[in-house]
mmCIF file with all atom_site columns, C-alpha atoms in Angstrom:
data_model
loop_
_atom_site.group_PDB
_atom_site.id
_atom_site.type_symbol
_atom_site.label_atom_id
_atom_site.label_alt_id
_atom_site.label_comp_id
_atom_site.label_asym_id
_atom_site.label_entity_id
_atom_site.label_seq_id
_atom_site.pdbx_PDB_ins_code
_atom_site.Cartn_x
_atom_site.Cartn_y
_atom_site.Cartn_z
_atom_site.occupancy
_atom_site.B_iso_or_equiv
_atom_site.pdbx_formal_charge
_atom_site.auth_seq_id
_atom_site.auth_comp_id
_atom_site.auth_asym_id
_atom_site.auth_atom_id
_atom_site.pdbx_PDB_model_num
ATOM 1  C CA . UNK A 1 1  ? -39.613 -38.834 88.551  1.00 0.00 ? 1  UNK A CA 1
ATOM 2  C CA . UNK A 1 2  ? -40.393 -42.488 89.197  1.00 0.00 ? 2  UNK A CA 1
ATOM 3  C CA . UNK A 1 3  ? -43.149 -44.404 90.950  1.00 0.00 ? 3  UNK A CA 1
ATOM 4  C CA . UNK A 1 4  ? -42.462 -47.308 93.273  1.00 0.00 ? 4  UNK A CA 1
ATOM 5  C CA . UNK A 1 5  ? -45.154 -49.903 93.921  1.00 0.00 ? 5  UNK A CA 1
ATOM 6  C CA . UNK A 1 6  ? -44.588 -51.948 97.084  1.00 0.00 ? 6  UNK A CA 1
ATOM 7  C CA . UNK A 1 7  ? -46.777 -54.995 97.574  1.00 0.00 ? 7  UNK A CA 1
ATOM 8  C CA . UNK A 1 8  ? -47.091 -56.697 100.950 1.00 0.00 ? 8  UNK A CA 1
ATOM 9  C CA . UNK A 1 9  ? -48.999 -59.721 102.237 1.00 0.00 ? 9  UNK A CA 1
ATOM 10 C CA . UNK A 1 10 ? -49.647 -59.762 105.982 1.00 0.00 ? 10 UNK A CA 1
ATOM 11 C CA . UNK A 1 11 ? -50.048 -62.676 108.356 1.00 0.00 ? 11 UNK A CA 1
ATOM 12 C CA . UNK A 1 12 ? -53.601 -63.077 109.682 1.00 0.00 ? 12 UNK A CA 1
ATOM 13 C CA . UNK A 1 13 ? -54.283 -60.999 112.769 1.00 0.00 ? 13 UNK A CA 1
ATOM 14 C CA . UNK A 1 14 ? -51.470 -58.509 112.113 1.00 0.00 ? 14 UNK A CA 1
ATOM 15 C CA . UNK A 1 15 ? -53.427 -55.722 110.440 1.00 0.00 ? 15 UNK A CA 1
ATOM 16 C CA . UNK A 1 16 ? -53.450 -53.346 113.441 1.00 0.00 ? 16 UNK A CA 1
ATOM 17 C CA . UNK A 1 17 ? -49.704 -53.810 113.930 1.00 0.00 ? 17 UNK A CA 1
ATOM 18 C CA . UNK A 1 18 ? -49.095 -53.214 110.236 1.00 0.00 ? 18 UNK A CA 1
ATOM 19 C CA . UNK A 1 19 ? -51.178 -50.036 110.146 1.00 0.00 ? 19 UNK A CA 1
ATOM 20 C CA . UNK A 1 20 ? -49.321 -48.573 113.127 1.00 0.00 ? 20 UNK A CA 1
ATOM 21 C CA . UNK A 1 21 ? -45.872 -49.474 111.809 1.00 0.00 ? 21 UNK A CA 1
ATOM 22 C CA . UNK A 1 22 ? -46.584 -48.482 108.198 1.00 0.00 ? 22 UNK A CA 1
ATOM 23 C CA . UNK A 1 23 ? -47.892 -45.085 109.321 1.00 0.00 ? 23 UNK A CA 1
ATOM 24 C CA . UNK A 1 24 ? -44.762 -44.515 111.388 1.00 0.00 ? 24 UNK A CA 1
ATOM 25 C CA . UNK A 1 25 ? -42.542 -45.542 108.473 1.00 0.00 ? 25 UNK A CA 1
ATOM 26 C CA . UNK A 1 26 ? -44.355 -43.324 105.988 1.00 0.00 ? 26 UNK A CA 1
ATOM 27 C CA . UNK A 1 27 ? -44.152 -40.323 108.323 1.00 0.00 ? 27 UNK A CA 1
ATOM 28 C CA . UNK A 1 28 ? -40.413 -40.843 108.588 1.00 0.00 ? 28 UNK A CA 1
ATOM 29 C CA . UNK A 1 29 ? -40.049 -41.236 104.820 1.00 0.00 ? 29 UNK A CA 1
ATOM 30 C CA . UNK A 1 30 ? -41.448 -37.735 104.209 1.00 0.00 ? 30 UNK A CA 1
ATOM 31 C CA . UNK A 1 31 ? -38.092 -36.351 105.405 1.00 0.00 ? 31 UNK A CA 1
ATOM 32 C CA . UNK A 1 32 ? -35.990 -38.547 103.092 1.00 0.00 ? 32 UNK A CA 1
ATOM 33 C CA . UNK A 1 33 ? -34.306 -36.582 100.267 1.00 0.00 ? 33 UNK A CA 1
ATOM 34 C CA . UNK A 1 34 ? -35.997 -37.344 96.947  1.00 0.00 ? 34 UNK A CA 1
ATOM 35 C CA . UNK A 1 35 ? -39.301 -38.570 98.390  1.00 0.00 ? 35 UNK A CA 1
ATOM 36 C CA . UNK A 1 36 ? -42.308 -36.775 96.887  1.00 0.00 ? 36 UNK A CA 1
ATOM 37 C CA . UNK A 1 37 ? -45.449 -38.566 98.061  1.00 0.00 ? 37 UNK A CA 1
ATOM 38 C CA . UNK A 1 38 ? -47.008 -41.868 98.986  1.00 0.00 ? 38 UNK A CA 1
ATOM 39 C CA . UNK A 1 39 ? -50.446 -43.467 98.937  1.00 0.00 ? 39 UNK A CA 1
ATOM 40 C CA . UNK A 1 40 ? -51.570 -46.662 100.661 1.00 0.00 ? 40 UNK A CA 1
ATOM 41 C CA . UNK A 1 41 ? -54.087 -49.120 99.199  1.00 0.00 ? 41 UNK A CA 1
ATOM 42 C CA . UNK A 1 42 ? -55.572 -52.475 100.117 1.00 0.00 ? 42 UNK A CA 1
ATOM 43 C CA . UNK A 1 43 ? -57.193 -55.268 98.148  1.00 0.00 ? 43 UNK A CA 1
ATOM 44 C CA . UNK A 1 44 ? -60.990 -55.128 98.592  1.00 0.00 ? 44 UNK A CA 1
ATOM 45 C CA . UNK A 1 45 ? -61.052 -58.926 98.566  1.00 0.00 ? 45 UNK A CA 1
ATOM 46 C CA . UNK A 1 46 ? -58.210 -59.373 101.060 1.00 0.00 ? 46 UNK A CA 1
ATOM 47 C CA . UNK A 1 47 ? -57.462 -56.715 103.689 1.00 0.00 ? 47 UNK A CA 1
ATOM 48 C CA . UNK A 1 48 ? -54.112 -58.400 104.394 1.00 0.00 ? 48 UNK A CA 1
ATOM 49 C CA . UNK A 1 49 ? -52.933 -57.624 100.852 1.00 0.00 ? 49 UNK A CA 1
ATOM 50 C CA . UNK A 1 50 ? -51.476 -54.108 101.042 1.00 0.00 ? 50 UNK A CA 1
ATOM 51 C CA . UNK A 1 51 ? -49.947 -51.836 98.422  1.00 0.00 ? 51 UNK A CA 1
ATOM 52 C CA . UNK A 1 52 ? -48.018 -48.616 98.691  1.00 0.00 ? 52 UNK A CA 1
ATOM 53 C CA . UNK A 1 53 ? -47.465 -46.328 95.707  1.00 0.00 ? 53 UNK A CA 1
ATOM 54 C CA . UNK A 1 54 ? -44.695 -43.760 96.187  1.00 0.00 ? 54 UNK A CA 1
ATOM 55 C CA . UNK A 1 55 ? -43.283 -41.020 93.993  1.00 0.00 ? 55 UNK A CA 1
ATOM 56 C CA . UNK A 1 56 ? -39.555 -40.317 94.061  1.00 0.00 ? 56 UNK A CA 1
ATOM 57 C CA . UNK A 1 57 ? -37.581 -37.578 92.308  1.00 0.00 ? 57 UNK A CA 1
ATOM 58 C CA . UNK A 1 58 ? -35.216 -40.113 90.749  1.00 0.00 ? 58 UNK A CA 1
ATOM 59 C CA . UNK A 1 59 ? -34.273 -43.761 90.628  1.00 0.00 ? 59 UNK A CA 1
ATOM 60 C CA . UNK A 1 60 ? -31.083 -42.876 92.486  1.00 0.00 ? 60 UNK A CA 1
ATOM 61 C CA . UNK A 1 61 ? -32.944 -41.287 95.406  1.00 0.00 ? 61 UNK A CA 1
ATOM 62 C CA . UNK A 1 62 ? -35.167 -44.366 95.690  1.00 0.00 ? 62 UNK A CA 1
ATOM 63 C CA . UNK A 1 63 ? -32.194 -46.743 95.545  1.00 0.00 ? 63 UNK A CA 1
ATOM 64 C CA . UNK A 1 64 ? -30.369 -44.802 98.269  1.00 0.00 ? 64 UNK A CA 1
ATOM 65 C CA . UNK A 1 65 ? -33.413 -45.135 100.523 1.00 0.00 ? 65 UNK A CA 1
ATOM 66 C CA . UNK A 1 66 ? -34.016 -48.780 99.597  1.00 0.00 ? 66 UNK A CA 1
ATOM 67 C CA . UNK A 1 67 ? -30.458 -49.769 100.523 1.00 0.00 ? 67 UNK A CA 1
ATOM 68 C CA . UNK A 1 68 ? -30.185 -47.624 103.632 1.00 0.00 ? 68 UNK A CA 1
ATOM 69 C CA . UNK A 1 69 ? -29.777 -49.124 107.084 1.00 0.00 ? 69 UNK A CA 1
ATOM 70 C CA . UNK A 1 70 ? -32.302 -46.528 108.239 1.00 0.00 ? 70 UNK A CA 1
ATOM 71 C CA . UNK A 1 71 ? -35.036 -48.068 106.042 1.00 0.00 ? 71 UNK A CA 1
ATOM 72 C CA . UNK A 1 72 ? -34.205 -51.569 107.221 1.00 0.00 ? 72 UNK A CA 1
ATOM 73 C CA . UNK A 1 73 ? -34.440 -50.479 110.841 1.00 0.00 ? 73 UNK A CA 1
ATOM 74 C CA . UNK A 1 74 ? -37.702 -48.565 110.386 1.00 0.00 ? 74 UNK A CA 1
ATOM 75 C CA . UNK A 1 75 ? -39.370 -51.366 108.439 1.00 0.00 ? 75 UNK A CA 1
ATOM 76 C CA . UNK A 1 76 ? -38.067 -54.317 110.476 1.00 0.00 ? 76 UNK A CA 1
ATOM 77 C CA . UNK A 1 77 ? -41.371 -54.539 112.394 1.00 0.00 ? 77 UNK A CA 1
ATOM 78 C CA . UNK A 1 78 ? -43.317 -54.526 109.109 1.00 0.00 ? 78 UNK A CA 1
ATOM 79 C CA . UNK A 1 79 ? -41.101 -57.154 107.501 1.00 0.00 ? 79 UNK A CA 1
ATOM 80 C CA . UNK A 1 80 ? -41.554 -59.397 110.551 1.00 0.00 ? 80 UNK A CA 1
ATOM 81 C CA . UNK A 1 81 ? -45.305 -59.729 109.949 1.00 0.00 ? 81 UNK A CA 1
ATOM 82 C CA . UNK A 1 82 ? -45.223 -60.444 106.204 1.00 0.00 ? 82 UNK A CA 1
ATOM 83 C CA . UNK A 1 83 ? -46.021 -63.890 104.805 1.00 0.00 ? 83 UNK A CA 1
ATOM 84 C CA . UNK A 1 84 ? -43.416 -63.328 102.063 1.00 0.00 ? 84 UNK A CA 1
ATOM 85 C CA . UNK A 1 85 ? -40.848 -60.673 101.163 1.00 0.00 ? 85 UNK A CA 1
ATOM 86 C CA . UNK A 1 86 ? -42.334 -57.427 99.899  1.00 0.00 ? 86 UNK A CA 1
ATOM 87 C CA . UNK A 1 87 ? -42.461 -57.121 96.126  1.00 0.00 ? 87 UNK A CA 1
ATOM 88 C CA . UNK A 1 88 ? -41.165 -53.869 94.649  1.00 0.00 ? 88 UNK A CA 1
ATOM 89 C CA . UNK A 1 89 ? -42.010 -52.714 91.140  1.00 0.00 ? 89 UNK A CA 1
ATOM 90 C CA . UNK A 1 90 ? -40.400 -49.609 89.633  1.00 0.00 ? 90 UNK A CA 1
ATOM 91 C CA . UNK A 1 91 ? -42.605 -47.613 87.258  1.00 0.00 ? 91 UNK A CA 1
ATOM 92 C CA . UNK A 1 92 ? -42.026 -44.697 84.930  1.00 0.00 ? 92 UNK A CA 1
ATOM 93 C CA . UNK A 1 93 ? -44.277 -42.728 82.583  1.00 0.00 ? 93 UNK A CA 1
#
């Protein structure tokens, strides 16, 4: 099992859009093979700094999802409101 930390920085005024789109994306991700769970966080000092911590069964299942056209399509609305590309950190314990 691995953990994936996704860090996102939103443009000002886009929080409502982000919350709607991120919720939709996470709901869809529950059906992806290898996905276990996900939790969303935000920086108490900056509500536009968002983090998502996901558990995946394996690195391979995460990489399949990461590179899928399905993920790109689902997250295109989220990526459009970011100030910079999302940062992804892979974690293991």
